[in-house]
Amino acid sequence: MRIMGLNAFEHFFQVECHSAEDFHNLAKLIHPNDLVSGETDRNIKPREPGQKPFRLKMHLTLSVISIEVDDHLPALRVNGRIERGTPEEFVEVKSQHTLQFNLFQPIRVQKTQLAAHEVEQLKQFEAESKKPLSLCVVLDDEEALLVQISGSGVKEIAHFSSFKSGKQFKSDSTQEKFFSKLSEIIYSSPVNQIIIAGPGFTREALLSHMEEIKPKGSEKQFLSIATSDIGMKGVKEALSAPLITKAIGEYKLAQESDLMHELLKELGKNSGLGIYGIAEVEKAIQLGAAHTLMLSSGFQKDFQEKSKELLHHAAQNGVKSFILEEKNEPGKQLAGLGGVAALLRYRIEYH
């Protein structure tokens, strides 16, 4: 996600989404009666006899009725009533319409009140989308390209030759030098999910080399993907593989699982560092004892005002906030605890 515009005083923001996860995060900040603006194609009915219906590109602002994320495209669909638009002569004010936003398409949201916690959430979503998810190495026996993959896109971090001479590696030491340079970059990276892609046998040779020298206790996980090309074309080919899209999509789920594991562990130990319940969590935030707030998506939907209040106080006190989707197991577990929980820096007493 990239924030293109943000004005807390005029209560609007504009973003573009770079992944399905970005659309899900944005959906948490859009509520009924918010105004959402964007480009669309609309069927225009004939106004005079003999005219045929036609499609026209328009810019519309809708008063939100409902929103939906399509994970397969991916896309965000906003259904609402038209408030205004251009060209004005073709705008049917108050008629119902659905805006579909695709990846990298600007989305403008005007709210009656843009709360401080919503601004913090928006910035947190942008920061999260920039965190590296995977490191991808695309290579053959002549060159290697290394890129870092995050929710905001692909960033090249290294590109170099294999030191090869002729059709074969000049010697085993030449290939070893090539692999040594790659392994140095890979094992110094904080990212644990490593994609090794490319045509031919060099890909598998590097994979074997990486497993052989893997330090004890290393959490690096390697995925091998055969591609017909190298360079950025090879990167795009690798990232479209079902195995890779599934692995990257599971990144946030792993984060949510870690949060719930930590909460349940502290509850099991009765340490007082994991708590749940509205009153308990509110007190912990007010006292500055909480460092992480967790809400289930169902709680946020059913108790919007209380959710806003909790998120607002969390933002004021420097508490990280997470919304756990109830379609996933961690979110279901949190919902079973009432949908509200927190992790604490220190134990507090409740009297």
mmCIF file of C-alpha atoms in Angstrom:
data_model
loop_
_atom_site.group_PDB
_atom_site.id
_atom_site.type_symbol
_atom_site.label_atom_id
_atom_site.label_comp_id
_atom_site.label_asym_id
_atom_site.label_seq_id
_atom_site.Cartn_x
_atom_site.Cartn_y
_atom_site.Cartn_z
ATOM 1 C CA MET A 1 0.000 0.000 0.000
ATOM 2 C CA ARG A 2 1.157 3.526 -0.744
ATOM 3 C CA ILE A 3 -0.370 6.620 0.846
ATOM 4 C CA MET A 4 -0.772 9.175 -1.950
ATOM 5 C CA GLY A 5 -2.496 11.830 0.131
ATOM 6 C CA LEU A 6 -3.535 12.273 3.758
ATOM 7 C CA ASN A 7 -5.157 15.238 5.515
ATOM 8 C CA ALA A 8 -6.415 14.596 9.038
ATOM 9 C CA PHE A 9 -7.916 18.114 9.267
ATOM 10 C CA GLU A 10 -10.004 17.683 6.116
ATOM 11 C CA HIS A 11 -10.645 14.015 7.012
ATOM 12 C CA PHE A 12 -9.586 12.342 3.774
ATOM 13 C CA PHE A 13 -6.885 10.034 2.462
ATOM 14 C CA GLN A 14 -5.913 8.606 -0.914
ATOM 15 C CA VAL A 15 -4.051 5.344 -1.395
ATOM 16 C CA GLU A 16 -3.157 2.754 -3.988
ATOM 17 C CA CYS A 17 -3.117 -0.937 -3.095
ATOM 18 C CA HIS A 18 -0.403 -3.343 -4.237
ATOM 19 C CA SER A 19 -1.826 -6.670 -3.008
ATOM 20 C CA ALA A 20 -4.995 -8.439 -1.874
ATOM 21 C CA GLU A 21 -3.790 -7.964 1.698
ATOM 22 C CA ASP A 22 -3.712 -4.192 1.114
ATOM 23 C CA PHE A 23 -7.351 -4.324 -0.020
ATOM 24 C CA HIS A 24 -8.333 -6.235 3.140
ATOM 25 C CA ASN A 25 -6.530 -3.686 5.311
ATOM 26 C CA LEU A 26 -8.132 -0.752 3.491
ATOM 27 C CA ALA A 27 -11.574 -2.347 3.880
ATOM 28 C CA LYS A 28 -11.141 -2.081 7.662
ATOM 29 C CA LEU A 29 -11.000 1.719 7.345
ATOM 30 C CA ILE A 30 -14.011 2.207 5.047
ATOM 31 C CA HIS A 31 -17.442 2.338 6.685
ATOM 32 C CA PRO A 32 -21.043 2.932 5.535
ATOM 33 C CA ASN A 33 -21.690 6.559 4.492
ATOM 34 C CA ASP A 34 -17.994 7.282 3.873
ATOM 35 C CA LEU A 35 -17.431 8.874 0.459
ATOM 36 C CA VAL A 36 -15.239 6.863 -1.921
ATOM 37 C CA SER A 37 -14.101 8.300 -5.265
ATOM 38 C CA GLY A 38 -12.570 6.679 -8.316
ATOM 39 C CA GLU A 39 -12.648 6.024 -12.050
ATOM 40 C CA THR A 40 -15.232 3.701 -13.595
ATOM 41 C CA ASP A 41 -16.981 2.695 -16.815
ATOM 42 C CA ARG A 42 -20.758 3.102 -16.703
ATOM 43 C CA ASN A 43 -23.519 2.073 -19.096
ATOM 44 C CA ILE A 44 -25.316 5.173 -20.357
ATOM 45 C CA LYS A 45 -28.933 4.792 -21.441
ATOM 46 C CA PRO A 46 -30.038 6.452 -24.700
ATOM 47 C CA ARG A 47 -31.751 9.813 -24.223
ATOM 48 C CA GLU A 48 -33.329 10.089 -27.650
ATOM 49 C CA PRO A 49 -35.098 7.609 -29.943
ATOM 50 C CA GLY A 50 -32.710 5.756 -32.228
ATOM 51 C CA GLN A 51 -29.695 6.162 -29.939
ATOM 52 C CA LYS A 52 -27.906 3.085 -28.641
ATOM 53 C CA PRO A 53 -26.636 2.535 -25.093
ATOM 54 C CA PHE A 54 -22.913 3.164 -24.702
ATOM 55 C CA ARG A 55 -20.200 2.898 -22.055
ATOM 56 C CA LEU A 56 -18.508 6.031 -20.764
ATOM 57 C CA LYS A 57 -15.446 6.497 -18.546
ATOM 58 C CA MET A 58 -16.478 8.551 -15.525
ATOM 59 C CA HIS A 59 -15.160 9.780 -12.190
ATOM 60 C CA LEU A 60 -17.710 9.066 -9.454
ATOM 61 C CA THR A 61 -18.045 9.648 -5.725
ATOM 62 C CA LEU A 62 -20.182 7.101 -3.879
ATOM 63 C CA SER A 63 -21.721 7.124 -0.424
ATOM 64 C CA VAL A 64 -20.706 3.658 0.770
ATOM 65 C CA ILE A 65 -23.308 0.959 1.350
ATOM 66 C CA SER A 66 -21.056 -2.116 1.345
ATOM 67 C CA ILE A 67 -17.556 -3.250 0.376
ATOM 68 C CA GLU A 68 -16.126 -6.553 -0.835
ATOM 69 C CA VAL A 69 -12.600 -7.846 -1.492
ATOM 70 C CA ASP A 70 -12.055 -10.209 -4.419
ATOM 71 C CA ASP A 71 -8.945 -12.235 -3.530
ATOM 72 C CA HIS A 72 -8.686 -13.836 -6.964
ATOM 73 C CA LEU A 73 -8.346 -10.733 -9.161
ATOM 74 C CA PRO A 74 -7.448 -9.129 -6.650
ATOM 75 C CA ALA A 75 -9.783 -6.119 -6.446
ATOM 76 C CA LEU A 76 -11.865 -4.023 -4.056
ATOM 77 C CA ARG A 77 -15.536 -3.442 -4.897
ATOM 78 C CA VAL A 78 -17.366 -0.534 -3.288
ATOM 79 C CA ASN A 79 -21.145 -0.459 -3.640
ATOM 80 C CA GLY A 80 -22.954 2.785 -2.912
ATOM 81 C CA ARG A 81 -25.158 5.659 -4.036
ATOM 82 C CA ILE A 82 -23.746 8.212 -6.446
ATOM 83 C CA GLU A 83 -23.266 11.614 -4.784
ATOM 84 C CA ARG A 84 -21.487 13.416 -7.622
ATOM 85 C CA GLY A 85 -19.290 12.837 -10.647
ATOM 86 C CA THR A 86 -18.070 13.905 -14.061
ATOM 87 C CA PRO A 87 -19.112 14.368 -16.833
ATOM 88 C CA GLU A 88 -21.998 15.899 -14.859
ATOM 89 C CA GLU A 89 -24.568 15.567 -17.663
ATOM 90 C CA PHE A 90 -24.358 11.765 -17.425
ATOM 91 C CA VAL A 91 -24.328 11.459 -13.625
ATOM 92 C CA GLU A 92 -27.455 9.895 -12.120
ATOM 93 C CA VAL A 93 -27.259 11.238 -8.560
ATOM 94 C CA LYS A 94 -28.563 8.849 -5.848
ATOM 95 C CA SER A 95 -28.608 5.885 -8.238
ATOM 96 C CA GLN A 96 -26.705 2.813 -7.073
ATOM 97 C CA HIS A 97 -23.358 1.843 -8.576
ATOM 98 C CA THR A 98 -20.328 -0.346 -7.827
ATOM 99 C CA LEU A 99 -16.787 0.975 -8.174
ATOM 100 C CA GLN A 100 -14.147 -1.706 -8.757
ATOM 101 C CA PHE A 101 -10.591 -0.799 -7.788
ATOM 102 C CA ASN A 102 -7.750 -2.889 -9.184
ATOM 103 C CA LEU A 103 -4.107 -2.988 -8.089
ATOM 104 C CA PHE A 104 -2.255 0.359 -8.311
ATOM 105 C CA GLN A 105 -5.506 2.267 -8.948
ATOM 106 C CA PRO A 106 -5.944 5.410 -6.770
ATOM 107 C CA ILE A 107 -8.720 5.214 -4.153
ATOM 108 C CA ARG A 108 -9.859 8.393 -2.387
ATOM 109 C CA VAL A 109 -11.793 8.127 0.889
ATOM 110 C CA GLN A 110 -13.545 11.097 2.496
ATOM 111 C CA LYS A 111 -14.766 10.530 6.044
ATOM 112 C CA THR A 112 -16.956 12.620 8.321
ATOM 113 C CA GLN A 113 -14.294 12.150 10.985
ATOM 114 C CA LEU A 114 -10.833 10.708 10.325
ATOM 115 C CA ALA A 115 -9.793 9.577 13.799
ATOM 116 C CA ALA A 116 -6.213 9.570 15.071
ATOM 117 C CA HIS A 117 -6.195 5.776 15.391
ATOM 118 C CA GLU A 118 -7.305 5.452 11.751
ATOM 119 C CA VAL A 119 -4.393 7.647 10.653
ATOM 120 C CA GLU A 120 -2.039 5.450 12.699
ATOM 121 C CA GLN A 121 -3.557 2.283 11.232
ATOM 122 C CA LEU A 122 -3.154 3.638 7.714
ATOM 123 C CA LYS A 123 0.513 4.418 8.343
ATOM 124 C CA GLN A 124 0.988 1.007 9.950
ATOM 125 C CA PHE A 125 -0.570 -0.720 6.915
ATOM 126 C CA GLU A 126 1.794 1.187 4.612
ATOM 127 C CA ALA A 127 4.802 0.278 6.775
ATOM 128 C CA GLU A 128 3.748 -3.388 6.953
ATOM 129 C CA SER A 129 3.387 -3.592 3.179
ATOM 130 C CA LYS A 130 6.990 -2.403 2.787
ATOM 131 C CA LYS A 131 8.425 -5.117 5.018
ATOM 132 C CA PRO A 132 10.246 -7.765 2.979
ATOM 133 C CA LEU A 133 8.322 -11.024 2.663
ATOM 134 C CA SER A 134 10.729 -13.010 0.494
ATOM 135 C CA LEU A 135 14.084 -12.893 -1.235
ATOM 136 C CA CYS A 136 14.051 -14.163 -4.826
ATOM 137 C CA VAL A 137 17.164 -15.325 -6.694
ATOM 138 C CA VAL A 138 16.759 -15.856 -10.439
ATOM 139 C CA LEU A 139 19.836 -17.346 -12.081
ATOM 140 C CA ASP A 140 21.365 -19.454 -14.792
ATOM 141 C CA ASP A 141 25.008 -20.394 -15.349
ATOM 142 C CA GLU A 142 25.858 -16.879 -16.571
ATOM 143 C CA GLU A 143 24.229 -14.412 -14.181
ATOM 144 C CA ALA A 144 22.091 -13.946 -11.078
ATOM 145 C CA LEU A 145 19.497 -11.345 -10.095
ATOM 146 C CA LEU A 146 18.422 -10.956 -6.461
ATOM 147 C CA VAL A 147 15.262 -9.038 -5.575
ATOM 148 C CA GLN A 148 13.439 -8.328 -2.338
ATOM 149 C CA ILE A 149 9.682 -8.908 -2.411
ATOM 150 C CA SER A 150 7.323 -6.953 -0.178
ATOM 151 C CA GLY A 151 3.672 -5.995 -0.223
ATOM 152 C CA SER A 152 4.633 -2.779 -1.994
ATOM 153 C CA GLY A 153 6.469 -4.453 -4.874
ATOM 154 C CA VAL A 154 9.833 -5.812 -6.027
ATOM 155 C CA LYS A 155 13.185 -4.143 -5.324
ATOM 156 C CA GLU A 156 16.468 -5.182 -6.949
ATOM 157 C CA ILE A 157 19.282 -5.660 -4.426
ATOM 158 C CA ALA A 158 22.036 -7.305 -6.537
ATOM 159 C CA HIS A 159 22.810 -8.319 -10.125
ATOM 160 C CA PHE A 160 26.116 -9.877 -11.164
ATOM 161 C CA SER A 161 27.748 -12.397 -13.506
ATOM 162 C CA SER A 162 28.787 -15.952 -12.680
ATOM 163 C CA PHE A 163 32.443 -15.428 -13.699
ATOM 164 C CA LYS A 164 31.799 -18.151 -16.289
ATOM 165 C CA SER A 165 34.114 -18.584 -19.267
ATOM 166 C CA GLY A 166 32.792 -20.343 -22.365
ATOM 167 C CA LYS A 167 29.915 -22.821 -22.275
ATOM 168 C CA GLN A 168 30.877 -24.411 -18.983
ATOM 169 C CA PHE A 169 32.120 -23.060 -15.689
ATOM 170 C CA LYS A 170 35.870 -22.557 -16.015
ATOM 171 C CA SER A 171 36.407 -24.662 -12.913
ATOM 172 C CA ASP A 172 34.685 -25.853 -9.778
ATOM 173 C CA SER A 173 36.280 -22.925 -7.961
ATOM 174 C CA THR A 174 34.570 -20.498 -10.361
ATOM 175 C CA GLN A 175 31.141 -21.933 -9.582
ATOM 176 C CA GLU A 176 32.044 -22.010 -5.905
ATOM 177 C CA LYS A 177 32.956 -18.316 -6.065
ATOM 178 C CA PHE A 178 29.603 -17.571 -7.749
ATOM 179 C CA PHE A 179 27.620 -19.545 -5.164
ATOM 180 C CA SER A 180 29.659 -18.126 -2.290
ATOM 181 C CA LYS A 181 28.742 -14.588 -3.301
ATOM 182 C CA LEU A 182 25.059 -15.536 -3.520
ATOM 183 C CA SER A 183 25.038 -17.392 -0.197
ATOM 184 C CA GLU A 184 26.690 -14.444 1.560
ATOM 185 C CA ILE A 185 23.831 -12.156 0.484
ATOM 186 C CA ILE A 186 21.133 -14.735 1.220
ATOM 187 C CA TYR A 187 22.306 -15.679 4.711
ATOM 188 C CA SER A 188 22.930 -12.052 5.704
ATOM 189 C CA SER A 189 19.342 -11.132 4.744
ATOM 190 C CA PRO A 190 16.782 -10.900 7.594
ATOM 191 C CA VAL A 191 14.225 -12.591 5.302
ATOM 192 C CA ASN A 192 13.726 -16.309 5.921
ATOM 193 C CA GLN A 193 11.690 -17.240 2.844
ATOM 194 C CA ILE A 194 14.085 -17.677 -0.092
ATOM 195 C CA ILE A 195 12.892 -18.372 -3.642
ATOM 196 C CA ILE A 196 15.480 -19.864 -6.003
ATOM 197 C CA ALA A 197 14.294 -19.725 -9.607
ATOM 198 C CA GLY A 198 15.603 -20.081 -13.131
ATOM 199 C CA PRO A 199 16.060 -22.484 -16.046
ATOM 200 C CA GLY A 200 18.542 -25.360 -16.240
ATOM 201 C CA PHE A 201 20.568 -27.164 -13.597
ATOM 202 C CA THR A 202 22.250 -24.172 -11.920
ATOM 203 C CA ARG A 203 19.130 -23.510 -9.849
ATOM 204 C CA GLU A 204 19.180 -27.003 -8.325
ATOM 205 C CA ALA A 205 22.955 -26.853 -7.835
ATOM 206 C CA LEU A 206 22.596 -23.615 -5.855
ATOM 207 C CA LEU A 207 19.756 -25.091 -3.797
ATOM 208 C CA SER A 208 21.936 -28.091 -2.868
ATOM 209 C CA HIS A 209 24.819 -25.759 -2.014
ATOM 210 C CA MET A 210 22.602 -23.598 0.232
ATOM 211 C CA GLU A 211 21.295 -26.638 2.108
ATOM 212 C CA GLU A 212 24.826 -28.012 2.566
ATOM 213 C CA ILE A 213 26.186 -24.830 4.152
ATOM 214 C CA LYS A 214 23.011 -23.965 6.079
ATOM 215 C CA PRO A 215 24.069 -22.920 9.598
ATOM 216 C CA LYS A 216 22.679 -24.887 12.515
ATOM 217 C CA GLY A 217 19.526 -23.238 13.824
ATOM 218 C CA SER A 218 18.963 -21.188 10.659
ATOM 219 C CA GLU A 219 15.283 -20.545 9.898
ATOM 220 C CA LYS A 220 15.850 -20.036 6.167
ATOM 221 C CA GLN A 221 13.350 -21.914 4.000
ATOM 222 C CA PHE A 222 14.071 -22.505 0.313
ATOM 223 C CA LEU A 223 11.546 -22.846 -2.503
ATOM 224 C CA SER A 224 12.705 -23.961 -5.960
ATOM 225 C CA ILE A 225 10.761 -22.752 -9.009
ATOM 226 C CA ALA A 226 11.604 -23.609 -12.623
ATOM 227 C CA THR A 227 11.277 -20.660 -15.009
ATOM 228 C CA SER A 228 11.919 -20.316 -18.728
ATOM 229 C CA ASP A 229 13.571 -16.916 -18.354
ATOM 230 C CA ILE A 230 15.990 -14.987 -16.142
ATOM 231 C CA GLY A 231 16.156 -11.340 -15.054
ATOM 232 C CA MET A 232 12.966 -9.482 -14.177
ATOM 233 C CA LYS A 233 10.971 -11.633 -16.611
ATOM 234 C CA GLY A 234 12.072 -14.658 -14.606
ATOM 235 C CA VAL A 235 11.088 -12.917 -11.351
ATOM 236 C CA LYS A 236 7.567 -12.232 -12.655
ATOM 237 C CA GLU A 237 7.281 -15.816 -13.876
ATOM 238 C CA ALA A 238 8.373 -17.176 -10.491
ATOM 239 C CA LEU A 239 5.998 -14.932 -8.540
ATOM 240 C CA SER A 240 3.026 -16.120 -10.606
ATOM 241 C CA ALA A 241 3.636 -19.746 -9.583
ATOM 242 C CA PRO A 242 0.808 -21.027 -7.308
ATOM 243 C CA LEU A 243 3.312 -22.302 -4.733
ATOM 244 C CA ILE A 244 4.808 -18.818 -4.335
ATOM 245 C CA THR A 245 1.542 -16.852 -4.251
ATOM 246 C CA LYS A 246 0.278 -19.237 -1.561
ATOM 247 C CA ALA A 247 3.465 -18.928 0.505
ATOM 248 C CA ILE A 248 3.486 -15.121 0.361
ATOM 249 C CA GLY A 249 -0.239 -14.984 1.125
ATOM 250 C CA GLU A 250 0.359 -16.976 4.315
ATOM 251 C CA TYR A 251 2.789 -14.368 5.692
ATOM 252 C CA LYS A 252 0.163 -12.319 7.563
ATOM 253 C CA LEU A 253 -1.546 -15.471 8.808
ATOM 254 C CA ALA A 254 1.780 -16.520 10.345
ATOM 255 C CA GLN A 255 2.005 -13.128 12.087
ATOM 256 C CA GLU A 256 -1.511 -13.527 13.502
ATOM 257 C CA SER A 257 -0.717 -17.075 14.628
ATOM 258 C CA ASP A 258 2.372 -15.815 16.471
ATOM 259 C CA LEU A 259 0.301 -13.168 18.269
ATOM 260 C CA MET A 260 -2.332 -15.685 19.365
ATOM 261 C CA HIS A 261 0.346 -18.182 20.399
ATOM 262 C CA GLU A 262 1.943 -15.530 22.619
ATOM 263 C CA LEU A 263 -1.438 -14.576 24.119
ATOM 264 C CA LEU A 264 -2.483 -18.168 24.839
ATOM 265 C CA LYS A 265 0.954 -18.952 26.276
ATOM 266 C CA GLU A 266 0.712 -16.059 28.753
ATOM 267 C CA LEU A 267 -2.877 -16.969 29.637
ATOM 268 C CA GLY A 268 -1.805 -20.570 30.222
ATOM 269 C CA LYS A 269 1.013 -19.469 32.545
ATOM 270 C CA ASN A 270 -1.361 -17.079 34.351
ATOM 271 C CA SER A 271 1.455 -14.538 34.119
ATOM 272 C CA GLY A 272 -0.878 -11.570 33.797
ATOM 273 C CA LEU A 273 0.953 -10.512 30.622
ATOM 274 C CA GLY A 274 -1.867 -11.749 28.404
ATOM 275 C CA ILE A 275 -5.397 -10.469 29.040
ATOM 276 C CA TYR A 276 -8.800 -10.372 27.345
ATOM 277 C CA GLY A 277 -12.113 -8.602 27.887
ATOM 278 C CA ILE A 278 -13.107 -5.003 27.204
ATOM 279 C CA ALA A 279 -12.753 -3.637 30.751
ATOM 280 C CA GLU A 280 -9.422 -5.367 31.372
ATOM 281 C CA VAL A 281 -7.923 -4.236 28.071
ATOM 282 C CA GLU A 282 -9.187 -0.657 28.495
ATOM 283 C CA LYS A 283 -7.526 -0.413 31.913
ATOM 284 C CA ALA A 284 -4.225 -1.838 30.651
ATOM 285 C CA ILE A 285 -4.112 0.688 27.802
ATOM 286 C CA GLN A 286 -4.973 3.613 30.093
ATOM 287 C CA LEU A 287 -2.212 2.627 32.546
ATOM 288 C CA GLY A 288 0.355 2.307 29.752
ATOM 289 C CA ALA A 289 0.877 -1.392 30.498
ATOM 290 C CA ALA A 290 -0.220 -2.741 27.094
ATOM 291 C CA HIS A 291 2.124 -2.976 24.113
ATOM 292 C CA THR A 292 -0.161 -4.869 21.687
ATOM 293 C CA LEU A 293 -3.930 -4.656 21.161
ATOM 294 C CA MET A 294 -5.809 -7.359 19.251
ATOM 295 C CA LEU A 295 -9.368 -7.110 17.946
ATOM 296 C CA SER A 296 -11.214 -9.711 15.913
ATOM 297 C CA SER A 297 -12.769 -8.549 12.635
ATOM 298 C CA GLY A 298 -16.189 -9.604 13.945
ATOM 299 C CA PHE A 299 -15.823 -7.482 17.077
ATOM 300 C CA GLN A 300 -14.764 -4.479 14.992
ATOM 301 C CA LYS A 301 -17.806 -4.914 12.750
ATOM 302 C CA ASP A 302 -20.356 -5.508 15.538
ATOM 303 C CA PHE A 303 -19.002 -2.928 18.000
ATOM 304 C CA GLN A 304 -17.742 -0.129 15.783
ATOM 305 C CA GLU A 305 -17.856 2.672 18.364
ATOM 306 C CA LYS A 306 -16.108 0.638 21.062
ATOM 307 C CA SER A 307 -13.520 -0.522 18.503
ATOM 308 C CA LYS A 308 -12.832 3.080 17.474
ATOM 309 C CA GLU A 309 -12.467 4.059 21.128
ATOM 310 C CA LEU A 310 -10.014 1.224 21.876
ATOM 311 C CA LEU A 311 -7.969 1.867 18.734
ATOM 312 C CA HIS A 312 -7.902 5.610 19.455
ATOM 313 C CA HIS A 313 -6.622 5.119 23.014
ATOM 314 C CA ALA A 314 -4.112 2.548 21.772
ATOM 315 C CA ALA A 315 -2.734 5.021 19.213
ATOM 316 C CA GLN A 316 -2.474 7.735 21.884
ATOM 317 C CA ASN A 317 -0.486 5.412 24.159
ATOM 318 C CA GLY A 318 1.864 3.974 21.534
ATOM 319 C CA VAL A 319 0.202 0.546 21.515
ATOM 320 C CA LYS A 320 0.446 -1.519 18.320
ATOM 321 C CA SER A 321 -2.977 -2.601 17.044
ATOM 322 C CA PHE A 322 -3.901 -5.662 14.988
ATOM 323 C CA ILE A 323 -7.232 -6.731 13.478
ATOM 324 C CA LEU A 324 -7.379 -10.535 13.183
ATOM 325 C CA GLU A 325 -9.635 -11.908 10.457
ATOM 326 C CA GLU A 326 -12.176 -14.396 11.795
ATOM 327 C CA LYS A 327 -12.006 -16.389 8.558
ATOM 328 C CA ASN A 328 -8.608 -17.625 9.829
ATOM 329 C CA GLU A 329 -7.961 -19.792 12.886
ATOM 330 C CA PRO A 330 -6.192 -17.097 15.006
ATOM 331 C CA GLY A 331 -9.157 -14.759 14.472
ATOM 332 C CA LYS A 332 -11.590 -17.511 15.451
ATOM 333 C CA GLN A 333 -9.598 -18.163 18.628
ATOM 334 C CA LEU A 334 -9.670 -14.469 19.504
ATOM 335 C CA ALA A 335 -13.421 -14.309 18.820
ATOM 336 C CA GLY A 336 -13.818 -17.177 21.293
ATOM 337 C CA LEU A 337 -12.268 -14.917 23.938
ATOM 338 C CA GLY A 338 -14.734 -12.131 23.180
ATOM 339 C CA GLY A 339 -12.816 -10.525 20.320
ATOM 340 C CA VAL A 340 -10.644 -8.213 22.476
ATOM 341 C CA ALA A 341 -7.239 -9.012 23.970
ATOM 342 C CA ALA A 342 -3.884 -7.430 24.760
ATOM 343 C CA LEU A 343 -0.279 -8.308 25.525
ATOM 344 C CA LEU A 344 1.272 -6.387 28.419
ATOM 345 C CA ARG A 345 4.716 -5.064 29.311
ATOM 346 C CA TYR A 346 4.093 -5.773 33.003
ATOM 347 C CA ARG A 347 1.409 -7.332 35.168
ATOM 348 C CA ILE A 348 -1.295 -5.113 36.663
ATOM 349 C CA GLU A 349 -3.863 -5.801 39.366
ATOM 350 C CA TYR A 350 -7.622 -5.611 38.783
ATOM 351 C CA HIS A 351 -9.707 -4.659 41.802
#
